[in-house]
Coordinates of C-alpha atoms in Angstrom, one line a residue:
M1 CA -128.3 -105.3 -268.4
A2 CA -127.2 -101.9 -267.3
A3 CA -128.2 -102.5 -263.7
S4 CA -124.7 -103.8 -262.8
V5 CA -121.5 -104.8 -264.5
L6 CA -121.6 -107.4 -267.2
S7 CA -119.9 -110.6 -266.1
F8 CA -117.7 -112.7 -268.5
P9 CA -116.9 -115.9 -266.7
L10 CA -113.7 -117.8 -267.3
T11 CA -113.9 -121.3 -268.7
S12 CA -112.3 -123.8 -266.3
F13 CA -109.8 -126.4 -267.6
H14 CA -108.0 -129.2 -265.9
E15 CA -104.2 -129.2 -265.9
D16 CA -104.2 -131.5 -269.0
G17 CA -106.3 -128.9 -270.8
S18 CA -109.7 -130.8 -270.7
L19 CA -112.8 -129.0 -269.7
D20 CA -113.5 -128.9 -265.9
A21 CA -117.3 -128.7 -265.8
D22 CA -117.5 -128.8 -262.0
G23 CA -114.9 -126.1 -261.6
Y24 CA -116.7 -124.0 -264.2
R25 CA -120.1 -124.5 -262.5
A26 CA -118.6 -123.3 -259.1
H27 CA -117.0 -120.3 -260.8
V28 CA -120.3 -119.3 -262.5
A29 CA -122.2 -119.6 -259.2
D30 CA -119.7 -117.3 -257.5
R31 CA -120.0 -114.7 -260.2
L32 CA -123.8 -114.8 -260.0
A33 CA -123.6 -114.4 -256.2
A34 CA -121.8 -111.1 -256.8
G35 CA -124.8 -109.7 -258.7
P36 CA -123.9 -109.0 -262.3
G37 CA -126.3 -107.4 -264.8
A38 CA -125.9 -110.3 -267.2
L39 CA -123.7 -113.4 -267.8
F40 CA -121.7 -113.8 -271.0
P41 CA -120.4 -117.4 -271.1
A42 CA -118.0 -118.6 -273.8
C43 CA -116.9 -115.2 -275.0
G44 CA -113.4 -113.8 -275.2
T45 CA -112.6 -114.0 -271.5
G46 CA -114.1 -117.5 -271.6
E47 CA -111.7 -118.6 -274.3
F48 CA -114.5 -119.2 -276.9
F49 CA -111.8 -119.6 -279.6
S50 CA -110.4 -122.7 -277.9
L51 CA -113.7 -124.6 -277.4
D52 CA -115.1 -127.3 -279.6
E53 CA -118.8 -127.5 -280.1
E54 CA -119.5 -130.1 -277.4
E55 CA -117.5 -128.1 -274.9
Y56 CA -119.3 -125.0 -275.9
R57 CA -122.6 -126.7 -275.4
R58 CA -121.6 -127.8 -271.9
V59 CA -120.4 -124.3 -271.0
V60 CA -123.5 -122.5 -272.1
T61 CA -125.8 -125.2 -270.6
I62 CA -124.1 -124.8 -267.2
A63 CA -124.4 -121.1 -267.3
V64 CA -128.1 -121.3 -268.1
E65 CA -128.7 -123.8 -265.4
E66 CA -126.9 -121.8 -262.7
T67 CA -128.5 -118.5 -263.7
A68 CA -132.0 -120.0 -263.7
G69 CA -133.5 -116.9 -265.2
R70 CA -132.1 -114.4 -262.7
V71 CA -130.1 -112.4 -265.3
P72 CA -129.8 -112.7 -269.1
V73 CA -127.3 -115.2 -270.5
V74 CA -125.6 -113.9 -273.6
A75 CA -123.4 -116.6 -275.2
G76 CA -120.5 -115.9 -277.6
T77 CA -120.5 -116.9 -281.2
G78 CA -118.1 -116.3 -284.0
Y79 CA -115.8 -117.3 -286.9
G80 CA -117.5 -117.2 -290.3
W81 CA -121.3 -116.8 -290.4
A82 CA -121.8 -120.5 -291.2
Q83 CA -119.8 -121.7 -288.2
A84 CA -121.3 -118.9 -286.1
L85 CA -124.8 -120.3 -286.8
R86 CA -123.7 -123.8 -285.6
F87 CA -122.8 -122.3 -282.3
A88 CA -125.9 -120.1 -282.3
R89 CA -128.1 -123.2 -282.6
I90 CA -126.3 -124.9 -279.8
A91 CA -126.9 -121.8 -277.6
E92 CA -130.5 -121.8 -278.6
D93 CA -130.9 -125.4 -277.5
A94 CA -129.1 -124.7 -274.3
G95 CA -131.5 -121.9 -273.4
A96 CA -129.4 -118.8 -273.9
D97 CA -131.2 -115.5 -274.1
A98 CA -129.0 -113.8 -276.7
L99 CA -125.7 -114.0 -278.6
L100 CA -122.6 -111.8 -278.7
V101 CA -121.3 -111.9 -282.3
M102 CA -117.5 -111.7 -281.9
P103 CA -115.3 -110.6 -284.8
H104 CA -115.2 -113.0 -287.8
Y105 CA -112.0 -115.0 -288.4
L106 CA -108.9 -113.5 -289.9
T107 CA -109.8 -111.4 -292.9
A108 CA -110.5 -107.7 -293.3
A109 CA -113.8 -106.8 -294.9
P110 CA -115.7 -103.8 -296.3
Q111 CA -118.7 -102.4 -294.4
D112 CA -121.2 -104.1 -296.7
G113 CA -119.6 -107.4 -295.9
L114 CA -119.6 -106.8 -292.2
V115 CA -123.3 -106.0 -292.2
A116 CA -124.1 -108.9 -294.4
H117 CA -122.2 -111.2 -292.0
V118 CA -124.4 -110.2 -289.1
E119 CA -127.5 -110.3 -291.3
R120 CA -126.7 -113.9 -292.2
I121 CA -126.4 -114.9 -288.6
A122 CA -129.6 -113.0 -287.6
A123 CA -131.6 -114.7 -290.3
G124 CA -130.6 -118.1 -289.0
T125 CA -131.3 -117.8 -285.3
R126 CA -134.2 -116.8 -283.1
L127 CA -131.9 -115.3 -280.5
P128 CA -131.2 -111.5 -280.3
L129 CA -127.7 -110.5 -281.4
I130 CA -125.2 -108.0 -280.0
A131 CA -122.5 -107.2 -282.6
Y132 CA -119.0 -106.8 -281.2
Q133 CA -116.5 -104.5 -282.9
R134 CA -112.9 -104.9 -282.1
G135 CA -109.8 -106.1 -284.0
Q136 CA -110.5 -106.1 -287.7
V137 CA -114.2 -105.2 -287.2
A138 CA -115.0 -101.5 -286.9
Y139 CA -118.5 -100.4 -288.1
T140 CA -119.2 -96.9 -289.4
A141 CA -122.1 -95.0 -287.9
Q142 CA -124.0 -95.7 -291.2
A143 CA -123.3 -99.4 -290.9
V144 CA -124.6 -99.5 -287.3
R145 CA -127.8 -97.7 -288.5
R146 CA -128.2 -100.5 -291.0
L147 CA -127.6 -103.2 -288.4
A148 CA -130.2 -101.6 -286.1
R149 CA -132.8 -102.2 -288.8
V150 CA -131.9 -105.9 -289.0
P151 CA -134.6 -107.9 -287.2
G152 CA -133.0 -109.4 -284.1
V153 CA -130.0 -107.2 -283.8
I154 CA -130.3 -105.3 -280.6
G155 CA -127.0 -103.7 -279.8
L156 CA -123.3 -103.1 -280.2
K157 CA -120.4 -103.8 -278.0
D158 CA -117.4 -101.5 -278.6
G159 CA -113.8 -102.6 -278.1
H160 CA -112.0 -99.9 -280.1
S161 CA -112.4 -96.9 -277.7
D162 CA -112.5 -94.4 -280.6
L163 CA -114.9 -92.1 -278.7
D164 CA -115.3 -89.6 -281.5
R165 CA -116.5 -92.4 -283.8
L166 CA -118.6 -94.0 -281.0
Q167 CA -120.3 -90.7 -280.2
R168 CA -121.3 -90.3 -283.9
T169 CA -122.5 -93.9 -283.9
V170 CA -124.6 -93.5 -280.7
L171 CA -126.3 -90.4 -282.2
A172 CA -127.0 -92.2 -285.5
A173 CA -128.6 -95.3 -283.9
P174 CA -132.3 -95.5 -282.8
G175 CA -132.9 -94.7 -279.1
D176 CA -133.7 -98.3 -278.1
F177 CA -130.4 -99.7 -279.6
L178 CA -128.1 -101.0 -276.9
F179 CA -124.5 -100.0 -276.5
F180 CA -121.8 -101.5 -274.3
N181 CA -118.3 -100.5 -273.3
G182 CA -116.2 -103.5 -274.2
A183 CA -112.8 -101.9 -273.9
A184 CA -110.1 -104.1 -272.4
T185 CA -110.3 -103.5 -268.6
A186 CA -113.4 -101.3 -269.3
E187 CA -113.3 -99.4 -266.0
I188 CA -110.3 -97.4 -267.3
Q189 CA -112.5 -95.6 -269.7
A190 CA -115.9 -96.0 -268.0
R191 CA -116.3 -92.3 -267.4
A192 CA -115.5 -91.4 -270.9
Y193 CA -117.8 -94.0 -272.4
A194 CA -120.7 -92.8 -270.1
A195 CA -120.1 -89.3 -271.3
V196 CA -120.9 -90.3 -274.9
G197 CA -124.0 -92.3 -273.8
V198 CA -122.6 -95.7 -273.1
P199 CA -122.8 -96.4 -269.4
A200 CA -123.0 -100.2 -269.5
Y201 CA -119.7 -102.1 -269.4
S202 CA -118.1 -105.5 -269.2
S203 CA -115.8 -106.1 -266.3
A204 CA -113.0 -108.7 -266.5
V205 CA -112.1 -107.8 -262.9
H206 CA -115.5 -109.1 -261.8
A207 CA -114.2 -112.6 -262.8
F208 CA -111.7 -112.5 -259.9
A209 CA -112.4 -109.5 -257.6
P210 CA -116.1 -108.6 -257.7
E211 CA -115.5 -106.6 -254.5
I212 CA -113.3 -104.2 -256.5
A213 CA -115.6 -104.2 -259.5
G214 CA -118.6 -103.5 -257.3
A215 CA -116.9 -100.7 -255.4
F216 CA -115.8 -99.0 -258.6
L217 CA -119.3 -99.2 -260.1
T218 CA -120.9 -97.8 -256.9
A219 CA -118.4 -94.9 -256.8
L220 CA -118.8 -94.2 -260.5
R221 CA -122.6 -94.0 -260.2
A222 CA -122.4 -91.9 -257.1
G223 CA -120.1 -89.4 -258.8
D224 CA -117.5 -90.2 -256.1
H225 CA -114.5 -89.2 -258.3
G226 CA -112.1 -89.4 -255.4
T227 CA -112.7 -93.1 -255.0
V228 CA -112.8 -93.7 -258.7
D229 CA -109.5 -92.0 -259.1
T230 CA -108.0 -94.0 -256.2
L231 CA -109.1 -97.3 -257.6
L232 CA -107.9 -96.4 -261.1
R233 CA -104.5 -95.1 -259.9
D234 CA -103.7 -97.8 -257.4
F235 CA -105.3 -100.9 -258.9
Y236 CA -106.7 -100.6 -262.5
V237 CA -103.8 -98.8 -264.1
P238 CA -101.1 -101.0 -262.7
F239 CA -103.1 -104.0 -263.6
V240 CA -103.4 -102.8 -267.2
E241 CA -99.7 -102.1 -267.4
L242 CA -99.0 -105.7 -266.2
R243 CA -101.6 -107.0 -268.7
D244 CA -100.1 -105.2 -271.6
R245 CA -96.6 -106.7 -271.2
V246 CA -97.5 -110.0 -273.0
P247 CA -100.1 -110.7 -275.8
G248 CA -103.1 -112.7 -274.4
Y249 CA -102.6 -111.6 -270.8
G250 CA -106.1 -110.0 -271.0
V251 CA -107.2 -113.6 -270.3
S252 CA -104.2 -115.1 -268.7
L253 CA -103.8 -112.6 -265.9
V254 CA -107.5 -112.7 -265.2
K255 CA -107.3 -116.5 -264.8
A256 CA -104.2 -116.2 -262.7
A257 CA -105.8 -113.7 -260.4
A258 CA -108.9 -116.0 -260.0
R259 CA -106.6 -118.9 -259.1
L260 CA -104.9 -116.7 -256.5
R261 CA -108.3 -116.3 -254.9
G262 CA -109.0 -120.1 -254.9
C263 CA -111.3 -120.1 -258.0
P264 CA -111.1 -123.5 -259.8
V265 CA -110.5 -122.1 -263.3
G266 CA -107.3 -123.9 -264.1
P267 CA -104.8 -122.8 -266.8
V268 CA -105.3 -121.1 -270.1
R269 CA -105.3 -123.1 -273.3
A270 CA -102.6 -122.6 -276.0
P271 CA -101.9 -120.4 -277.8
L272 CA -102.3 -118.4 -274.6
T273 CA -99.7 -118.8 -271.9
D274 CA -99.9 -118.6 -268.1
P275 CA -97.9 -115.8 -266.4
A276 CA -94.4 -116.6 -265.2
A277 CA -93.6 -116.8 -261.5
A278 CA -92.3 -113.3 -261.2
E279 CA -95.4 -111.9 -262.8
L280 CA -97.6 -114.0 -260.5
A281 CA -95.8 -112.5 -257.5
E282 CA -96.4 -109.0 -258.9
L283 CA -100.0 -109.8 -259.6
K284 CA -100.5 -111.1 -256.1
T285 CA -99.1 -107.9 -254.5
L286 CA -101.3 -105.8 -256.7
L287 CA -104.4 -107.8 -256.1
T288 CA -103.8 -107.8 -252.3
A289 CA -103.5 -104.0 -252.4
G290 CA -106.6 -103.6 -254.6
L291 CA -108.7 -105.7 -252.2
D292 CA -107.4 -103.8 -249.3
L293 CA -108.7 -100.6 -250.9
V294 CA -112.2 -101.9 -250.7
G295 CA -111.9 -103.7 -247.3
A296 CA -111.5 -107.2 -248.7
T297 CA -108.8 -109.8 -248.4
L298 CA -107.1 -112.2 -250.8

């Protein structure tokens, strides 16, 4: 999965909010054509939190069908462990290769409880698990060492960007345990994560501008810091500044950018909101400039 960026496809909806299976299939096919290292359907960017079980089944099934074994399919699961297992079994039946265990619902919990939550899910599914720490879930190095001993738990995705803590965690885990940079707009911190032993990262930008995401990865791996700095300064940082203006724009702006490029992803579902007209105009200007940096067009 470290061969390229990790792709988190958007879930397509019609204007009335219903699932657009055909639009989603087309979007997934386009993401796969751009060569991701893995496909993560029905995760945060894919609005897992807004899908019912039948919609989730359809989304994961389409991802598996379109991927056809070319790259791993890692489906999202979450809420309490009992509900997470319901989604896990659907993902199993659909043919997913692994699961991303997103933060549990609502409540804070001690480390023993966080570990027990993942243990319960691991015991109830045959699929490998990647734990995801962000929000109210933050594992200590000792807790991750315990998770690494749980059969079926293969890795950790980090969304906290506490690099001191993450470095300690990487050093405490066994050498074959997988780590992923799951920071919001992960490219911003990709160099820093790589420096502590976490080179693999998810890319929301891949969902709407794989040309930019690919150029950034190529430059990063080549040590071309001039190109990396240019892309960060002239595209990624302004994009993050626009994203941070409104809660939920980590998904809403990505969907809006995909629509600007003709991708049939539709609107976001409540409680998220789509960008206002002025923000869309600003996004279009920024996206056009970013694509121009890598020799592509809107």
